[in-house]
Coordinates of C-alpha atoms and ligand atoms in Angstrom, one line a residue:
M134 CA -17.3 -30.2 -8.4
A135 CA -20.3 -28.2 -7.7
L136 CA -21.6 -24.7 -8.5
R137 CA -22.0 -22.6 -5.4
P138 CA -24.2 -19.5 -5.0
I139 CA -22.3 -16.2 -5.1
I140 CA -23.2 -13.8 -2.3
C141 CA -23.6 -10.1 -3.3
L142 CA -23.8 -6.6 -1.8
P143 CA -25.1 -5.7 0.7
D144 CA -24.3 -9.1 2.3
P145 CA -22.3 -8.3 5.4
R146 CA -20.2 -11.4 5.1
L147 CA -18.3 -9.8 2.2
R148 CA -16.8 -7.5 4.9
L149 CA -15.4 -10.3 7.0
P150 CA -11.6 -10.9 7.0
S151 CA -11.2 -14.5 6.1
E152 CA -9.3 -17.1 8.2
T153 CA -5.8 -18.4 7.4
V154 CA -5.8 -21.9 6.1
E155 CA -3.7 -24.2 8.3
V156 CA -3.5 -27.2 6.0
V157 CA -4.1 -27.5 2.3
D158 CA -6.0 -30.8 2.4
A159 CA -8.7 -32.5 0.3
S160 CA -11.4 -30.1 1.6
I161 CA -9.4 -27.2 0.3
H162 CA -8.9 -28.9 -3.0
A163 CA -12.7 -29.5 -3.2
L164 CA -13.3 -25.8 -2.3
M165 CA -10.8 -24.7 -5.1
D166 CA -12.6 -26.9 -7.7
D167 CA -16.0 -25.6 -6.7
M168 CA -14.7 -22.0 -6.9
L169 CA -13.2 -22.5 -10.3
E170 CA -16.4 -24.1 -11.7
T171 CA -18.5 -21.2 -10.1
M172 CA -16.1 -18.6 -11.5
Y173 CA -16.1 -20.0 -15.1
E174 CA -19.9 -20.4 -15.0
A175 CA -20.5 -16.8 -13.9
P176 CA -18.3 -16.0 -16.0
G177 CA -15.5 -14.1 -14.2
I178 CA -11.7 -14.0 -14.0
G179 CA -11.3 -14.2 -10.3
L180 CA -13.2 -15.4 -7.2
A181 CA -12.4 -15.4 -3.4
A182 CA -13.8 -18.1 -1.1
I183 CA -15.8 -15.5 0.9
Q184 CA -17.8 -14.8 -2.2
I185 CA -19.3 -18.3 -1.9
A186 CA -19.7 -17.6 1.8
V187 CA -16.6 -19.6 2.9
P188 CA -14.4 -17.4 5.1
K189 CA -11.1 -18.9 4.2
R190 CA -8.1 -17.3 2.6
V191 CA -8.4 -19.0 -0.8
I192 CA -8.6 -17.3 -4.2
V193 CA -8.8 -18.6 -7.8
L194 CA -8.1 -16.7 -11.0
D195 CA -7.9 -17.1 -14.7
V196 CA -6.8 -14.1 -16.8
A197 CA -6.2 -16.0 -20.0
K198 CA -7.5 -14.2 -23.1
N199 CA -10.7 -15.7 -24.7
D200 CA -8.8 -17.4 -27.5
D201 CA -6.1 -18.9 -25.3
P202 CA -6.5 -22.2 -23.4
P203 CA -7.8 -21.9 -19.8
A204 CA -5.0 -21.1 -17.2
P205 CA -6.6 -21.6 -13.8
M206 CA -4.6 -20.4 -10.8
C207 CA -5.4 -21.4 -7.2
M208 CA -3.8 -19.7 -4.2
V209 CA -4.0 -20.3 -0.4
N210 CA -3.2 -17.5 2.1
P211 CA -2.1 -15.1 -0.7
E212 CA -0.4 -12.0 0.5
V213 CA 1.1 -9.0 -1.4
I214 CA 4.7 -8.8 -0.3
W215 CA 5.8 -6.0 -2.6
S216 CA 4.1 -3.5 -4.8
S217 CA 5.4 -1.0 -7.3
P218 CA 5.1 2.7 -6.8
E219 CA 3.8 3.1 -10.4
K220 CA 0.1 2.5 -10.8
S221 CA -2.2 1.2 -13.5
T222 CA -5.9 1.9 -14.0
Y223 CA -8.3 -0.8 -15.0
E224 CA -12.1 -0.9 -15.2
E225 CA -13.0 -3.3 -12.5
G226 CA -16.1 -5.3 -11.8
C227 CA -16.9 -8.0 -9.2
L228 CA -19.2 -11.0 -9.2
S229 CA -20.5 -9.8 -5.8
I230 CA -21.4 -6.4 -7.3
P231 CA -23.1 -7.4 -10.5
D232 CA -23.5 -5.0 -13.4
Y233 CA -21.3 -2.3 -11.9
H234 CA -17.9 -1.3 -13.3
E235 CA -15.6 1.6 -12.4
E236 CA -11.9 2.5 -13.0
V237 CA -9.6 1.8 -10.1
A238 CA -5.9 2.7 -9.9
R239 CA -3.6 0.2 -8.2
P240 CA 0.1 -0.6 -8.1
S241 CA 0.9 -1.9 -11.6
R242 CA 3.3 -4.6 -10.4
V243 CA 3.1 -6.8 -7.3
K244 CA 4.9 -9.7 -5.8
V245 CA 2.5 -12.2 -4.1
A246 CA 3.4 -15.1 -1.7
Y247 CA 1.0 -18.0 -1.4
L248 CA 0.6 -21.7 -0.8
D249 CA 0.0 -23.8 -3.9
R250 CA -2.4 -26.8 -4.3
N251 CA 0.3 -28.9 -2.6
G252 CA 0.7 -26.6 0.3
V253 CA 4.1 -25.4 -1.0
R254 CA 5.0 -21.8 -0.5
Q255 CA 5.4 -20.0 -3.9
E256 CA 6.0 -16.4 -5.0
I257 CA 4.8 -14.8 -8.2
E258 CA 5.6 -11.4 -9.7
A259 CA 2.8 -10.1 -11.8
D260 CA 1.9 -7.1 -13.9
G261 CA -0.9 -6.0 -16.1
L262 CA -4.4 -7.6 -15.6
L263 CA -3.0 -10.3 -13.4
A264 CA -1.5 -7.8 -11.0
T265 CA -4.9 -6.0 -10.7
C266 CA -6.8 -9.2 -10.4
L267 CA -4.5 -10.6 -7.7
Q268 CA -4.9 -7.4 -5.6
H269 CA -8.7 -7.4 -6.1
E270 CA -9.0 -11.0 -4.9
I271 CA -6.6 -10.6 -2.0
D272 CA -8.6 -7.6 -0.9
H273 CA -11.7 -9.9 -0.7
T274 CA -9.8 -12.0 1.8
N275 CA -9.5 -8.9 4.0
G276 CA -13.1 -7.8 3.6
V277 CA -12.2 -5.0 1.1
L278 CA -14.2 -4.4 -2.1
F279 CA -13.1 -2.4 -5.2
V280 CA -15.8 0.2 -4.5
D281 CA -13.8 1.2 -1.4
Y282 CA -11.3 2.9 -3.7
L283 CA -14.0 5.1 -5.3
S284 CA -15.0 8.5 -4.2
R285 CA -17.4 8.6 -1.2
L286 CA -20.2 9.8 -3.5
K287 CA -19.8 6.9 -6.0
R288 CA -19.4 4.4 -3.2
E289 CA -22.5 5.5 -1.3
R290 CA -24.5 5.6 -4.6
V291 CA -23.6 1.9 -5.4
M292 CA -24.2 0.8 -1.8
K293 CA -27.6 2.4 -1.7
K294 CA -28.6 0.9 -5.1
F295 CA -27.8 -2.6 -3.8
Q296 CA -29.5 -2.0 -0.4
K297 CA -32.6 -0.9 -2.2
A298 CA -32.6 -3.9 -4.5
A299 CA -32.2 -6.2 -1.5
R300 CA -35.2 -4.5 0.3
L301 CA -37.3 -4.9 -2.8
R302 CA -36.4 -8.6 -3.1
E303 CA -37.4 -9.1 0.5
L304 CA -40.8 -7.5 -0.3
G305 CA -41.1 -9.9 -3.2
G306 CA -40.9 -7.2 -5.8
E307 CA -38.5 -6.8 -8.8
P308 CA -35.7 -4.3 -8.5
E309 CA -36.5 -1.2 -10.6
E310 CA -34.3 0.3 -13.2
E311 CA -32.8 3.7 -12.3
Ligands
LIG127 NI1 -14.6 -9.2 -6.6

């Protein structure tokens, strides 16, 4: 297993739709292991492969509470096949948008189809934090970020902040505080 660097806004690769995985082979298992290690180290509760610059439809999650044992989940080609009309609101963050959190309303329950580690098709019905986390990570495989659900004003503000920080890094300076 290896830690992989996480790419952040405004990296344009975060906007790429990822490719469908044809075969869940050893290279995908190695990718999942690296993703889990990188996610736990960050720390975070979900990670999509594109966030470590691998444009494949693979996500990992662990929404276990701090006191509970780890409960890693790995999904290949995950897809929302049903979502509830009711919505829930959670304060979301993203390892690719560090130090930024905003409330997002999403369907409170979803059914997701995916391939497991053995390449077998599975379905899971989720609610609560897992439902939100699944939708957030599946969005990444489609090039969608949680800031896309915010008002235009808020989205433009956060995009500008990260663009400015990137420019300052290029110039060799430290990003300033607002
Ligand atoms: Ni994210």
